[in-house]
Coordinates of C-alpha atoms in Angstrom, one line a residue:
Chain A
X15 CA -17.8 14.9 -5.7
X16 CA -15.7 14.5 -2.5
X17 CA -17.6 13.6 0.6
X18 CA -14.7 13.6 2.9
X19 CA -12.3 16.6 3.0
X20 CA -8.9 16.7 4.4
X21 CA -6.7 19.8 5.2
X22 CA -4.0 20.5 4.5
X23 CA -3.1 18.4 1.5
X24 CA 0.6 18.7 2.3
X25 CA 2.7 20.2 5.1
X26 CA 6.3 20.6 5.8
X27 CA 7.4 21.1 9.4
X28 CA 10.6 21.2 11.4
X29 CA 11.5 18.4 13.8
X30 CA 10.0 18.9 17.2
X31 CA 7.0 20.9 16.1
X32 CA 3.4 19.8 16.1
X33 CA 1.1 19.5 13.1
X34 CA -2.7 19.4 13.0
X35 CA -4.6 17.6 10.2
X36 CA -8.4 18.1 9.8
X37 CA -10.8 15.7 8.4
X38 CA -14.4 16.8 7.6
X39 CA -17.4 14.9 6.4
X40 CA -19.0 17.3 4.0
X41 CA -22.7 16.5 3.8
X42 CA -23.2 13.8 6.4
X43 CA -22.6 13.2 10.1
X44 CA -20.0 10.7 11.1
X45 CA -19.9 9.4 14.6
X46 CA -16.8 7.3 13.6
X47 CA -13.9 8.3 11.5
X48 CA -10.8 6.3 10.8
X49 CA -7.2 7.5 10.5
X50 CA -4.7 5.7 8.3
X51 CA -1.0 6.1 7.5
X52 CA 0.8 5.1 4.3
X53 CA 4.5 4.9 3.9
X54 CA 6.0 5.0 0.4
X55 CA 5.4 1.8 -1.6
X56 CA 3.3 0.3 1.2
X57 CA -0.4 -0.1 1.8
X58 CA -2.6 1.8 4.1
X59 CA -2.3 1.0 7.8
X60 CA -5.0 1.8 10.3
X61 CA -3.7 4.0 13.0
X62 CA -6.8 4.8 15.1
X63 CA -10.6 5.0 15.2
X64 CA -12.0 8.3 16.1
X65 CA -15.3 8.4 18.0
X66 CA -17.3 11.5 18.4
X67 CA -17.6 12.5 22.0
X68 CA -15.3 9.8 23.4
X69 CA -11.7 8.8 23.3
X70 CA -10.1 7.4 20.2
X71 CA -9.1 3.8 19.9
X72 CA -5.5 3.3 18.8
X73 CA -4.1 0.3 17.0
X74 CA -1.2 -1.6 18.5
X75 CA 2.1 0.2 18.1
X76 CA 0.5 3.6 17.6
X77 CA 1.4 6.1 20.4
X78 CA -1.7 7.8 21.6
X79 CA 0.3 10.6 23.2
X80 CA 2.1 11.3 20.0
X81 CA -0.9 11.1 17.7
X82 CA -3.7 13.1 19.4
X83 CA -7.1 12.6 18.0
X84 CA -10.0 14.9 18.7
X85 CA -13.5 14.2 17.3
X86 CA -15.4 17.1 18.8
X87 CA -18.3 17.3 16.4
X88 CA -20.1 14.9 14.1
X89 CA -18.4 16.4 11.0
X90 CA -14.9 17.0 12.2
X91 CA -12.0 14.9 13.4
X92 CA -8.5 16.2 13.9
X93 CA -5.2 14.4 14.1
X94 CA -2.3 16.2 15.7
X95 CA 1.2 14.8 15.3
X96 CA 3.0 16.1 18.3
X97 CA 6.8 16.6 18.5
X98 CA 7.1 15.4 15.0
X99 CA 10.3 13.7 13.8
X100 CA 11.5 12.7 10.4
X101 CA 10.3 9.1 10.8
X102 CA 6.7 10.5 11.1
X103 CA 6.9 11.7 7.5
X104 CA 4.2 9.9 5.8
X105 CA 0.8 10.1 3.9
X106 CA -2.0 10.4 6.4
X107 CA -5.6 9.6 5.2
X108 CA -8.9 9.8 7.0
X109 CA -12.1 8.1 6.2
X110 CA -15.8 8.1 7.2
X111 CA -19.0 6.5 6.3
X112 CA -22.5 7.9 5.8
X113 CA -24.0 5.0 7.6
X114 CA -23.1 2.7 10.5
X115 CA -23.7 -0.6 8.8
X116 CA -21.1 -2.7 7.0
X117 CA -23.2 -2.1 3.8
X118 CA -22.2 1.6 3.8
X119 CA -19.0 2.4 2.0
X120 CA -16.1 4.2 3.7
X121 CA -15.2 7.3 1.9
X122 CA -11.6 8.6 2.1
X123 CA -10.1 12.0 2.1
X124 CA -7.4 12.9 -0.4
X125 CA -4.7 12.6 2.2
X126 CA -2.1 14.8 3.8
X127 CA 1.5 14.5 2.9
X128 CA 3.6 15.3 6.0
X129 CA 7.3 15.9 5.6
X130 CA 9.3 16.5 8.8
X131 CA 12.7 18.1 8.2
Chain B
X12 CA -4.3 -9.2 8.4
X13 CA -6.1 -8.8 5.1
X14 CA -8.3 -11.7 4.2
X15 CA -7.8 -11.4 0.5
X16 CA -5.2 -12.4 -2.0
X17 CA -4.6 -10.5 -5.2
X18 CA -2.0 -10.7 -8.0
X19 CA 0.6 -7.9 -7.5
X20 CA 0.3 -6.5 -11.0
X21 CA -1.7 -6.7 -14.2
X22 CA -1.6 -5.0 -17.6
X23 CA -4.5 -4.2 -19.7
X24 CA -4.8 -2.6 -23.2
X25 CA -6.7 0.7 -23.4
X26 CA -10.3 0.1 -24.5
X27 CA -10.3 -3.5 -23.4
X28 CA -12.0 -4.9 -20.3
X29 CA -9.8 -5.2 -17.2
X30 CA -10.7 -8.2 -15.1
X31 CA -9.1 -8.1 -11.6
X32 CA -9.3 -11.3 -9.5
X33 CA -9.5 -11.6 -5.8
X34 CA -9.5 -14.7 -3.5
X35 CA -11.2 -14.5 -0.2
X36 CA -11.6 -18.1 0.8
X37 CA -12.1 -17.4 4.5
X38 CA -14.9 -14.9 4.1
X39 CA -17.8 -15.3 6.5
X40 CA -21.4 -15.3 5.4
X41 CA -22.2 -11.7 6.5
X42 CA -19.0 -10.0 5.3
X43 CA -19.0 -7.7 2.4
X44 CA -16.4 -7.6 -0.4
X45 CA -15.3 -4.0 -1.2
X46 CA -13.2 -2.7 -4.0
X47 CA -11.3 0.5 -3.9
X48 CA -8.6 2.0 -6.1
X49 CA -5.8 4.4 -5.3
X50 CA -4.2 6.6 -7.9
X51 CA -0.7 7.8 -7.0
X52 CA -0.7 10.3 -4.1
X53 CA -4.4 10.4 -3.6
X54 CA -6.8 8.8 -1.1
X55 CA -8.5 5.5 -2.0
X56 CA -11.6 5.9 -4.2
X57 CA -14.6 3.6 -3.5
X58 CA -15.6 1.6 -6.6
X59 CA -18.2 -1.0 -5.7
X60 CA -19.1 -3.6 -3.0
X61 CA -21.3 -6.7 -2.7
X62 CA -22.4 -9.5 -0.4
X63 CA -23.6 -12.4 -2.5
X64 CA -25.1 -11.1 -5.7
X65 CA -23.3 -9.6 -8.7
X66 CA -23.3 -5.8 -8.7
X67 CA -22.9 -3.1 -11.3
X68 CA -22.6 0.6 -11.2
X69 CA -21.3 3.4 -13.5
X70 CA -17.7 2.5 -12.7
X71 CA -17.5 -1.3 -12.7
X72 CA -19.1 -4.7 -12.3
X73 CA -18.4 -7.1 -9.4
X74 CA -18.8 -10.8 -9.9
X75 CA -18.9 -12.9 -6.8
X76 CA -18.7 -16.7 -7.1
X77 CA -21.5 -18.7 -5.7
X78 CA -19.4 -20.0 -2.8
X79 CA -18.2 -16.4 -2.2
X80 CA -14.6 -17.5 -2.0
X81 CA -13.5 -15.3 -4.8
X82 CA -14.6 -12.3 -6.9
X83 CA -13.7 -10.4 -10.0
X84 CA -13.8 -6.7 -10.6
X85 CA -14.5 -5.8 -14.2
X86 CA -13.7 -2.4 -15.7
X87 CA -15.6 -2.8 -19.0
X88 CA -13.5 -0.3 -21.1
X89 CA -10.3 0.5 -19.4
X90 CA -8.7 3.9 -20.0
X91 CA -5.3 5.3 -19.2
X92 CA -6.8 7.0 -16.2
X93 CA -7.8 3.7 -14.7
X94 CA -4.1 3.0 -14.0
X95 CA -4.0 2.6 -10.2
X96 CA -3.6 0.1 -7.4
X97 CA -6.8 -1.8 -6.9
X98 CA -7.7 -3.1 -3.4
X99 CA -10.1 -6.0 -2.8
X100 CA -11.1 -5.9 0.9
X101 CA -13.3 -8.1 3.0
X102 CA -15.0 -5.9 5.5
X103 CA -14.7 -7.8 8.8
X104 CA -17.7 -7.9 11.0
X105 CA -17.2 -7.3 14.7
X106 CA -14.9 -4.4 14.1
X107 CA -16.0 -0.8 14.1
X108 CA -16.3 -1.0 10.4
X109 CA -12.7 -0.1 9.4
X110 CA -11.2 -1.6 6.3
X111 CA -7.9 -3.6 6.4
X112 CA -5.9 -3.0 3.2
X113 CA -3.7 -5.6 1.6
X114 CA -1.2 -4.9 -1.1
X115 CA -3.6 -4.7 -3.9
X116 CA -3.1 -5.2 -7.6
X117 CA -1.2 -2.6 -9.6
X118 CA -3.2 -2.2 -12.9
X119 CA -1.3 -0.6 -15.7
X120 CA -3.5 0.4 -18.7
X121 CA -1.4 0.7 -21.8
X122 CA -2.1 2.5 -25.1

């Protein structure tokens, strides 16, 4: 069964509003979670690395003030898209690993489809 | 950038084995090869991973060449539900453990 849960699975919002997406590790603690974005017909692109208890690390070109990440507990990371615009419409996916070694697979949530009108 | 090269698409007949190739000629000695698949509008699903030895689980087998420069994912008896984009990923050490996705292979299983 799923080990990483995302909510909501889809959301429609108006331009200028903010949207929060939750990512939970269901039966393990995750000190690190990763947020990806996927545009239609493209591959997943890493947006940021979420670290429990500290600031997130953003990839080049990703605005940290627009995509707010909060990793307040070992099982929950949230991504808030602030002042959303139509170009932010995308598929957002989080992932986490049970272990910290490179031998521990990353497990992905089922994604959140964001549509900004 | 992704360190892997995969064919953009492949077809497979239902019930036959699907063999998906991947080249990773610049892989380092301690970097794992991971395989995921993504069915339309879902998050990627973990399939299998390996370092040097061949691996098998309930979903698939992973064959890694001795020089580690390429690998093959084998789905022994493909079904229509195996139609997906398959990603071969070299998990780069020195990062925080994130995965860098390439374009993958679109596998179409046909009846």
